[in-house]
Coordinates of C-alpha atoms (C1' of nucleotides) in Angstrom, one line a residue:
Chain J
M1 CA -88.5 50.8 -62.6
A2 CA -86.6 53.0 -64.9
I3 CA -85.5 52.6 -68.5
A4 CA -81.8 51.8 -68.6
I5 CA -80.3 53.7 -71.5
Q6 CA -77.7 51.6 -73.2
D7 CA -74.2 52.9 -73.8
D8 CA -73.0 53.1 -77.3
K9 CA -70.8 50.0 -77.1
T10 CA -73.6 47.8 -75.9
A11 CA -76.0 49.3 -78.5
G12 CA -73.4 48.7 -81.2
K13 CA -72.9 45.0 -80.3
M14 CA -76.7 44.6 -80.2
M15 CA -77.0 46.1 -83.6
L16 CA -74.4 43.7 -85.1
Y17 CA -76.1 40.8 -83.4
L18 CA -79.4 41.8 -85.0
A19 CA -77.7 42.3 -88.4
E20 CA -76.5 38.7 -88.2
K21 CA -79.8 37.4 -86.9
Y22 CA -81.8 38.9 -89.8
Q23 CA -79.0 38.0 -92.2
L24 CA -78.8 41.5 -93.6
E25 CA -77.0 42.0 -96.9
L26 CA -73.5 43.5 -96.5
I27 CA -72.2 46.1 -99.0
S28 CA -68.9 48.0 -99.4
V29 CA -68.8 51.6 -100.5
D30 CA -65.8 53.8 -101.3
A31 CA -65.2 57.1 -99.6
R32 CA -67.3 60.1 -100.8
V33 CA -70.2 58.0 -102.2
T34 CA -73.6 59.5 -101.9
L35 CA -76.1 56.9 -100.6
L36 CA -79.1 59.1 -100.6
E37 CA -79.9 62.4 -102.4
E38 CA -82.0 65.3 -101.2
G39 CA -85.6 65.0 -102.5
E40 CA -85.3 61.2 -102.7
K41 CA -87.5 59.0 -100.5
A42 CA -85.2 56.9 -98.2
R43 CA -85.8 53.2 -98.8
R44 CA -83.0 51.8 -96.7
I45 CA -81.6 51.9 -93.2
Y46 CA -77.9 51.1 -92.8
F47 CA -76.0 49.5 -90.0
I48 CA -72.3 50.6 -90.0
K49 CA -69.9 47.7 -89.6
E50 CA -66.9 49.7 -90.6
G51 CA -66.3 53.3 -91.7
C52 CA -68.1 56.6 -91.3
L53 CA -70.8 58.6 -92.9
R54 CA -72.4 62.0 -92.6
L55 CA -75.9 63.3 -93.0
W56 CA -75.9 66.8 -94.6
M57 CA -78.1 69.3 -96.3
N58 CA -77.8 72.1 -98.8
S59 CA -79.0 75.4 -97.5
N60 CA -78.7 78.3 -100.0
G61 CA -75.6 76.8 -101.6
K62 CA -74.0 76.0 -98.3
E63 CA -73.4 72.6 -96.9
I64 CA -74.7 72.0 -93.4
T65 CA -73.6 68.8 -91.7
N66 CA -76.3 67.5 -89.4
Q67 CA -74.6 64.5 -87.9
F68 CA -71.7 62.0 -88.2
F69 CA -72.1 58.3 -87.8
F70 CA -69.4 55.7 -87.0
E71 CA -69.1 51.9 -86.4
G72 CA -72.0 50.4 -84.5
S73 CA -74.4 53.1 -85.5
L74 CA -77.6 52.9 -87.4
V75 CA -77.8 55.5 -90.1
A76 CA -80.5 56.7 -92.4
S77 CA -82.6 59.8 -93.2
L78 CA -84.8 58.5 -90.4
E79 CA -87.5 61.1 -90.8
S80 CA -87.8 60.2 -94.5
V81 CA -88.0 56.5 -93.7
L82 CA -90.5 56.9 -90.9
T83 CA -92.8 59.4 -92.6
N84 CA -92.3 58.4 -96.2
Q85 CA -91.5 62.0 -97.2
P86 CA -88.7 63.0 -99.5
S87 CA -85.5 63.4 -97.6
D88 CA -84.2 66.9 -96.8
F89 CA -80.7 65.4 -96.4
Y90 CA -77.9 63.8 -98.3
L91 CA -76.2 60.7 -96.9
E92 CA -72.6 60.3 -97.9
S93 CA -69.7 58.0 -96.9
L94 CA -66.6 59.8 -95.6
E95 CA -64.4 56.7 -95.6
K96 CA -64.5 53.4 -97.3
S97 CA -67.3 51.7 -95.4
V98 CA -68.9 48.3 -94.9
L99 CA -72.6 48.5 -94.2
Y100 CA -75.5 46.1 -93.5
V101 CA -78.5 47.1 -95.5
L102 CA -82.1 46.9 -94.1
E103 CA -84.7 47.6 -96.7
K104 CA -87.6 49.8 -95.6
E105 CA -90.2 47.0 -96.2
R106 CA -88.3 44.6 -94.1
F107 CA -87.7 47.2 -91.5
E108 CA -91.5 47.9 -91.2
Q109 CA -92.2 44.2 -91.1
L110 CA -89.7 43.6 -88.3
W111 CA -90.9 46.7 -86.4
E112 CA -94.5 45.3 -86.4
E113 CA -93.9 41.6 -86.0
D114 CA -90.6 41.1 -84.2
A115 CA -90.7 41.9 -80.5
E116 CA -86.9 41.9 -80.1
F117 CA -86.4 44.3 -83.1
K118 CA -89.2 46.6 -81.9
A119 CA -87.8 46.8 -78.5
W120 CA -84.4 47.6 -79.9
F121 CA -85.6 50.2 -82.4
D122 CA -87.9 51.9 -79.9
H123 CA -85.0 52.1 -77.5
Y124 CA -82.9 53.5 -80.3
I125 CA -85.4 56.3 -80.9
L126 CA -85.5 57.1 -77.2
K127 CA -81.7 57.3 -77.2
R128 CA -81.6 59.6 -80.2
F129 CA -84.3 61.7 -78.6
I130 CA -82.2 62.2 -75.5
Y131 CA -79.1 62.8 -77.7
Y132 CA -80.9 65.5 -79.7
S133 CA -82.3 67.2 -76.6
K134 CA -78.7 67.4 -75.1
H135 CA -77.2 68.5 -78.4
L136 CA -79.8 71.2 -78.8
L137 CA -79.2 72.4 -75.2
S138 CA -75.5 72.9 -76.0
F139 CA -76.6 75.4 -78.7
L140 CA -78.7 77.3 -76.1
R141 CA -76.1 77.2 -73.4
D142 CA -72.6 77.2 -74.9
K143 CA -70.6 79.4 -77.1
P144 CA -69.0 77.9 -80.2
E145 CA -65.7 77.6 -78.4
E146 CA -67.2 75.6 -75.6
R147 CA -69.0 73.3 -78.1
Y148 CA -65.6 72.7 -79.7
R149 CA -64.0 72.0 -76.4
N150 CA -66.7 69.6 -75.5
L151 CA -66.5 67.8 -78.8
L152 CA -62.7 67.5 -78.6
Q153 CA -63.0 66.0 -75.1
K154 CA -65.8 63.6 -75.8
N155 CA -64.9 62.6 -79.3
P156 CA -61.3 63.4 -80.1
D157 CA -61.1 60.8 -82.9
I158 CA -63.5 62.7 -85.0
F159 CA -60.8 65.2 -85.8
Q160 CA -58.6 62.4 -87.2
R161 CA -61.4 61.0 -89.4
V162 CA -63.5 63.9 -90.5
P163 CA -62.5 67.0 -92.5
Q164 CA -62.5 70.0 -90.3
H165 CA -64.8 72.1 -92.4
Y166 CA -67.5 69.5 -92.0
I167 CA -67.1 69.6 -88.2
A168 CA -67.4 73.4 -88.3
T169 CA -70.9 73.3 -89.8
Y170 CA -71.8 70.5 -87.3
L171 CA -70.8 72.9 -84.6
G172 CA -72.9 75.7 -86.2
I173 CA -70.0 77.9 -87.3
T174 CA -67.9 78.5 -90.4
A175 CA -64.7 76.7 -91.2
V176 CA -62.7 79.9 -90.8
S177 CA -64.1 80.4 -87.3
L178 CA -63.3 76.9 -86.3
S179 CA -59.7 77.3 -87.4
R180 CA -59.4 80.4 -85.3
I181 CA -60.9 78.7 -82.3
R182 CA -58.5 75.8 -82.6
N183 CA -55.6 78.1 -82.8
K184 CA -56.8 80.0 -79.7
V185 CA -57.5 76.8 -77.7
A186 CA -54.1 75.3 -78.6
K187 CA -52.4 78.4 -77.2
T188 CA -54.4 78.3 -74.0
K189 CA -53.4 74.8 -73.1
Chain E
M1 CA -96.8 51.7 -95.1
A2 CA -95.5 54.9 -93.5
I3 CA -96.1 56.2 -90.0
A4 CA -98.5 59.1 -90.1
I5 CA -97.3 61.8 -87.8
Q6 CA -100.2 63.4 -86.0
D7 CA -100.7 67.1 -86.1
D8 CA -100.8 68.9 -82.8
K9 CA -104.5 69.4 -82.7
T10 CA -105.2 65.7 -83.2
A11 CA -102.5 64.7 -80.7
G12 CA -104.0 67.2 -78.2
K13 CA -107.5 65.7 -78.5
M14 CA -106.1 62.2 -78.1
M15 CA -104.2 63.3 -75.0
L16 CA -107.4 64.7 -73.4
Y17 CA -109.3 61.6 -74.3
L18 CA -106.6 59.5 -72.6
A19 CA -106.7 61.8 -69.5
E20 CA -110.4 61.1 -69.2
K21 CA -110.0 57.4 -69.9
Y22 CA -107.5 56.9 -67.2
Q23 CA -109.4 59.3 -64.9
L24 CA -106.3 61.4 -64.2
E25 CA -106.4 63.8 -61.3
L26 CA -106.9 67.5 -62.2
I27 CA -104.9 70.2 -60.5
S28 CA -104.8 74.0 -60.8
V29 CA -101.6 76.0 -60.3
D30 CA -101.0 79.7 -60.2
A31 CA -98.7 81.5 -62.5
R32 CA -94.9 81.2 -61.7
V33 CA -95.3 78.0 -59.7
T34 CA -92.3 75.6 -59.8
L35 CA -93.5 72.1 -60.4
L36 CA -90.1 70.5 -60.5
E37 CA -86.7 71.6 -59.2
E38 CA -83.3 70.9 -60.7
G39 CA -81.7 67.9 -59.0
E40 CA -85.1 66.4 -58.1
K41 CA -86.2 63.2 -59.7
A42 CA -89.3 63.8 -61.8
R43 CA -92.2 61.7 -60.5
R44 CA -95.0 63.1 -62.6
I45 CA -96.0 63.7 -66.2
Y46 CA -98.5 66.5 -66.7
F47 CA -101.1 66.9 -69.5
I48 CA -101.9 70.6 -70.1
K49 CA -105.6 71.3 -70.2
E50 CA -105.2 75.0 -69.9
G51 CA -102.3 77.4 -69.5
C52 CA -98.6 77.2 -70.3
L53 CA -95.4 76.1 -68.8
R54 CA -91.7 76.3 -69.5
L55 CA -88.8 73.9 -69.0
W56 CA -85.6 75.8 -68.1
M57 CA -82.2 75.3 -66.6
N58 CA -79.7 77.3 -64.7
S59 CA -76.3 77.6 -66.3
N60 CA -73.7 79.6 -64.4
G61 CA -76.4 81.8 -63.0
K62 CA -78.2 82.3 -66.3
E63 CA -81.6 81.0 -67.0
I64 CA -81.8 79.0 -70.3
T65 CA -85.3 78.2 -71.5
N66 CA -85.3 74.8 -73.2
Q67 CA -89.0 74.7 -74.3
F68 CA -92.5 76.1 -73.9
F69 CA -95.6 74.0 -73.6
F70 CA -99.2 74.9 -74.2
E71 CA -102.7 73.4 -74.2
G72 CA -102.9 69.8 -75.4
S73 CA -99.2 69.1 -74.7
L74 CA -97.6 66.6 -72.5
V75 CA -95.0 68.2 -70.2
A76 CA -92.4 66.7 -67.9
S77 CA -88.6 66.5 -67.5
L78 CA -89.0 63.4 -69.7
E79 CA -85.3 62.4 -69.5
S80 CA -85.6 62.3 -65.7
V81 CA -88.8 60.4 -65.8
L82 CA -87.5 57.9 -68.3
T83 CA -84.0 57.3 -66.9
N84 CA -84.8 57.9 -63.2
Q85 CA -81.9 60.4 -63.0
P86 CA -82.2 63.8 -61.2
S87 CA -83.6 66.4 -63.5
D88 CA -81.3 69.0 -65.1
F89 CA -84.3 71.3 -65.5
Y90 CA -86.9 73.3 -63.6
L91 CA -90.5 73.1 -64.7
E92 CA -92.5 76.2 -64.1
S93 CA -96.0 77.5 -64.9
L94 CA -96.0 80.8 -66.8
E95 CA -99.8 81.3 -66.5
K96 CA -102.5 80.0 -64.2
S97 CA -102.8 76.5 -65.5
V98 CA -105.0 73.4 -65.3
L99 CA -103.2 70.1 -65.5
Y100 CA -103.9 66.4 -65.5
V101 CA -101.4 64.6 -63.4
L102 CA -100.0 61.2 -64.3
E103 CA -97.8 59.6 -61.6
K104 CA -94.6 57.9 -62.7
E105 CA -95.7 54.5 -61.4
R106 CA -99.0 54.7 -63.2
F107 CA -97.2 55.9 -66.3
E108 CA -94.9 52.9 -66.3
Q109 CA -97.7 50.5 -65.7
L110 CA -99.7 52.0 -68.6
W111 CA -96.7 52.0 -70.9
E112 CA -96.1 48.3 -70.2
E113 CA -99.7 47.0 -70.0
D114 CA -102.0 49.3 -72.0
A115 CA -101.5 49.0 -75.8
E116 CA -103.4 52.1 -76.6
F117 CA -101.3 54.2 -74.2
K118 CA -98.0 52.6 -75.4
A119 CA -98.9 53.3 -79.0
W120 CA -99.7 56.9 -78.1
F121 CA -96.7 57.5 -76.0
D122 CA -94.3 55.9 -78.5
H123 CA -95.8 58.0 -81.2
Y124 CA -95.3 61.1 -79.0
I125 CA -91.6 60.3 -78.5
L126 CA -91.2 59.9 -82.3
K127 CA -92.9 63.3 -82.8
R128 CA -90.6 64.9 -80.2
F129 CA -87.6 63.3 -81.8
I130 CA -88.6 64.8 -85.2
Y131 CA -89.3 68.2 -83.5
Y132 CA -85.9 68.2 -81.9
S133 CA -84.1 67.3 -85.0
K134 CA -85.8 70.1 -86.9
H135 CA -85.2 72.6 -84.1
L136 CA -81.6 71.6 -83.9
L137 CA -81.2 72.1 -87.6
S138 CA -82.5 75.7 -87.3
F139 CA -79.5 76.4 -85.1
L140 CA -77.1 75.0 -87.7
R141 CA -78.7 76.7 -90.6
D142 CA -80.2 80.0 -89.5
K143 CA -79.0 83.2 -87.9
P144 CA -80.8 84.3 -84.8
E145 CA -82.8 86.8 -86.8
E146 CA -84.1 84.0 -89.0
R147 CA -85.0 81.9 -86.0
Y148 CA -86.9 84.9 -84.7
R149 CA -88.7 85.4 -88.0
N150 CA -89.6 81.7 -88.2
L151 CA -91.0 81.6 -84.7
L152 CA -93.0 84.8 -85.3
Q153 CA -94.5 83.3 -88.4
K154 CA -95.2 79.8 -87.0
N155 CA -96.2 80.7 -83.4
P156 CA -97.1 84.4 -83.2
D157 CA -99.2 83.8 -80.1
I158 CA -96.1 83.0 -78.1
F159 CA -95.1 86.7 -78.0
Q160 CA -98.5 87.5 -76.3
R161 CA -98.2 84.8 -73.7
V162 CA -94.5 84.5 -72.8
P163 CA -92.1 87.2 -71.5
Q164 CA -89.7 88.2 -74.2
H165 CA -86.5 87.5 -72.3
Y166 CA -87.6 83.8 -71.9
I167 CA -88.1 83.6 -75.7
A168 CA -84.7 85.1 -76.2
T169 CA -82.9 82.2 -74.4
Y170 CA -85.1 79.7 -76.2
L171 CA -83.8 81.3 -79.5
G172 CA -80.2 81.0 -78.1
I173 CA -79.6 84.7 -77.7
T174 CA -79.7 87.4 -75.0
A175 CA -82.8 89.5 -74.3
V176 CA -80.9 92.6 -75.4
S177 CA -80.2 91.0 -78.7
L178 CA -83.8 89.9 -79.3
S179 CA -85.0 93.4 -78.5
R180 CA -82.6 94.8 -81.2
I181 CA -83.7 92.2 -83.7
R182 CA -87.4 92.9 -83.1
N183 CA -86.7 96.6 -83.7
K184 CA -84.8 95.9 -86.9
V185 CA -87.4 93.5 -88.2
A186 CA -90.3 95.9 -87.4
K187 CA -88.6 98.6 -89.5
T188 CA -88.0 96.2 -92.4
K189 CA -91.7 95.3 -92.8
Chain W
dG1 C1' -102.6 101.9 -52.5
dT2 C1' -97.8 101.7 -52.4
dA3 C1' -93.4 99.6 -52.7
dA4 C1' -90.9 96.2 -55.0
dA5 C1' -90.1 93.4 -58.8
dA6 C1' -90.4 92.3 -63.6
dC7 C1' -90.2 93.8 -68.2
dG8 C1' -88.6 95.9 -72.4
dA9 C1' -86.0 99.5 -75.0
dT10 C1' -81.8 101.7 -75.8
dA11 C1' -76.9 103.2 -75.6
dA12 C1' -71.9 102.4 -75.6
dC13 C1' -68.4 99.5 -75.9
dA14 C1' -66.1 94.8 -76.1
dA15 C1' -65.9 90.4 -78.0
dT16 C1' -67.0 87.1 -81.4
dT17 C1' -68.2 85.5 -85.7
dG18 C1' -68.9 86.0 -90.8
dT19 C1' -67.0 87.1 -95.4
dT20 C1' -63.7 87.3 -98.8
dA21 C1' -59.4 86.4 -100.5
dA22 C1' -54.8 84.7 -100.7
dG23 C1' -51.4 81.2 -100.0
dA24 C1' -49.4 76.6 -98.4
dT25 C1' -49.7 71.7 -98.1
dC26 C1' -51.3 67.2 -99.2
dG27 C1' -53.4 63.5 -101.7
dT28 C1' -55.6 62.0 -105.9
dT29 C1' -56.0 61.3 -110.7
dA30 C1' -55.0 61.5 -115.5
Chain K
dT1 C1' -44.9 63.1 -113.0
dA2 C1' -47.8 67.0 -113.4
dA3 C1' -52.2 69.2 -112.8
dC4 C1' -56.0 69.5 -110.1
dG5 C1' -58.9 69.6 -106.2
dA6 C1' -59.4 69.4 -101.3
dT7 C1' -58.0 71.1 -97.0
dC8 C1' -56.4 74.3 -93.6
dT9 C1' -54.5 78.7 -92.1
dT10 C1' -54.3 83.5 -91.8
dA11 C1' -55.3 88.4 -92.7
dA12 C1' -58.4 92.4 -93.1
dC13 C1' -62.7 94.2 -92.6
dA14 C1' -67.8 94.0 -91.9
dA15 C1' -71.6 92.5 -89.3
dT16 C1' -73.5 90.6 -85.4
dT17 C1' -73.9 89.5 -80.7
dG18 C1' -72.7 89.9 -75.8
dT19 C1' -72.1 92.9 -71.7
dT20 C1' -73.2 96.4 -68.6
dA21 C1' -75.9 100.0 -67.3
dT22 C1' -79.8 103.3 -67.3
dC23 C1' -84.5 104.5 -67.8
dG24 C1' -89.5 104.3 -68.1
dT25 C1' -93.5 101.4 -67.9
dT26 C1' -96.2 97.6 -66.3
dT27 C1' -97.3 94.0 -63.1
dT28 C1' -97.2 91.9 -58.7
dA29 C1' -97.3 91.5 -53.8
dC30 C1' -98.1 93.0 -49.2

DNA sequence: GTAAAACGATAACAATTGTTAAGATCGTTA
DNA sequence: TAACGATCTTAACAATTGTTATCGTTTTAC
């Protein structure tokens, strides 16, 4: 009896169902709004109804984008929420977004007392664990150009919605290098 | 009320306590023994009492080391165990090792029925999740030389126990490049 | 004990990426 | 509307890494 890992669509629907079930507050934010600062303790988890956000950090004056999040995703500085440590990351909206808000206290209460929520959240952590292990592997195995090709194939929309220089640091390269790779790949096709 | 993330020593002791509690079978394996092949479905989780192992994959004829595991660690192709899919990885002992064996069926039974085991395992997944997210970040943020310096500082023993060319692919570089970096860093000190 | 394999250092050259700077385009804001 | 900032491309050069090969040493296997 194996664990069936949900696909993103199913997980997204489940998330929205839970947001309604727990009657989470809905908020709207403009593009480029910072929802969490580095050094701050994260007190909220967001469920994205519409829009997109990014988690990023400042490393010696350079912005490093850790991850992008779109509709149907849970987003937070999870490490900060779970361990109660100050966040290493900034959380920022890239587009005008509509978000359900789950306060940390409510989250912890649900996690402990609500079996359906606990099952869903534990499964979410498992999914993220598998996602991270695969993403990490792509850094061990692939050159930047291959990481770009993979991203373009699996998530082409991202290039329509997210500035390219953010994508570059997500791929572990500079914006200049990504521009060169795109030029090269476009010629190859 | 935050989740307290256990340090490795505490987690290791807990693991050995559980191994005794569930009276897991103990096996000994020589160095360089393959415990799981690529394409095989993982049917066992191992708890390392003594020794060390590595998880690696073959990518276009090149060996990529995904992770090393030492005393007090749980080791398996977890993704394969959890999803019942064929493993992308090989699991191999690097030294003569002594391992507790937890069969998949027993694991699933404990996970569902034994609260202490479930709490421990869920916590383990959370820890691994945080480990992976930090490790991934080091690929986005640091150059290979910095990843080497960090590893040397945090885990110097690894260079005494693990062949250097395995460490190289774990750091995402070639063995030649790691040798050059070591030479350069040794001169800098 | 000896042959074979594994391991690590190094050299030479190719390929890729980083850095810095300049310029063009587009959208936002006063 | 005009000024500004954000975004992307490109160029030139520096720095780093990959590739291939050789060599000496150590370890393993028969």
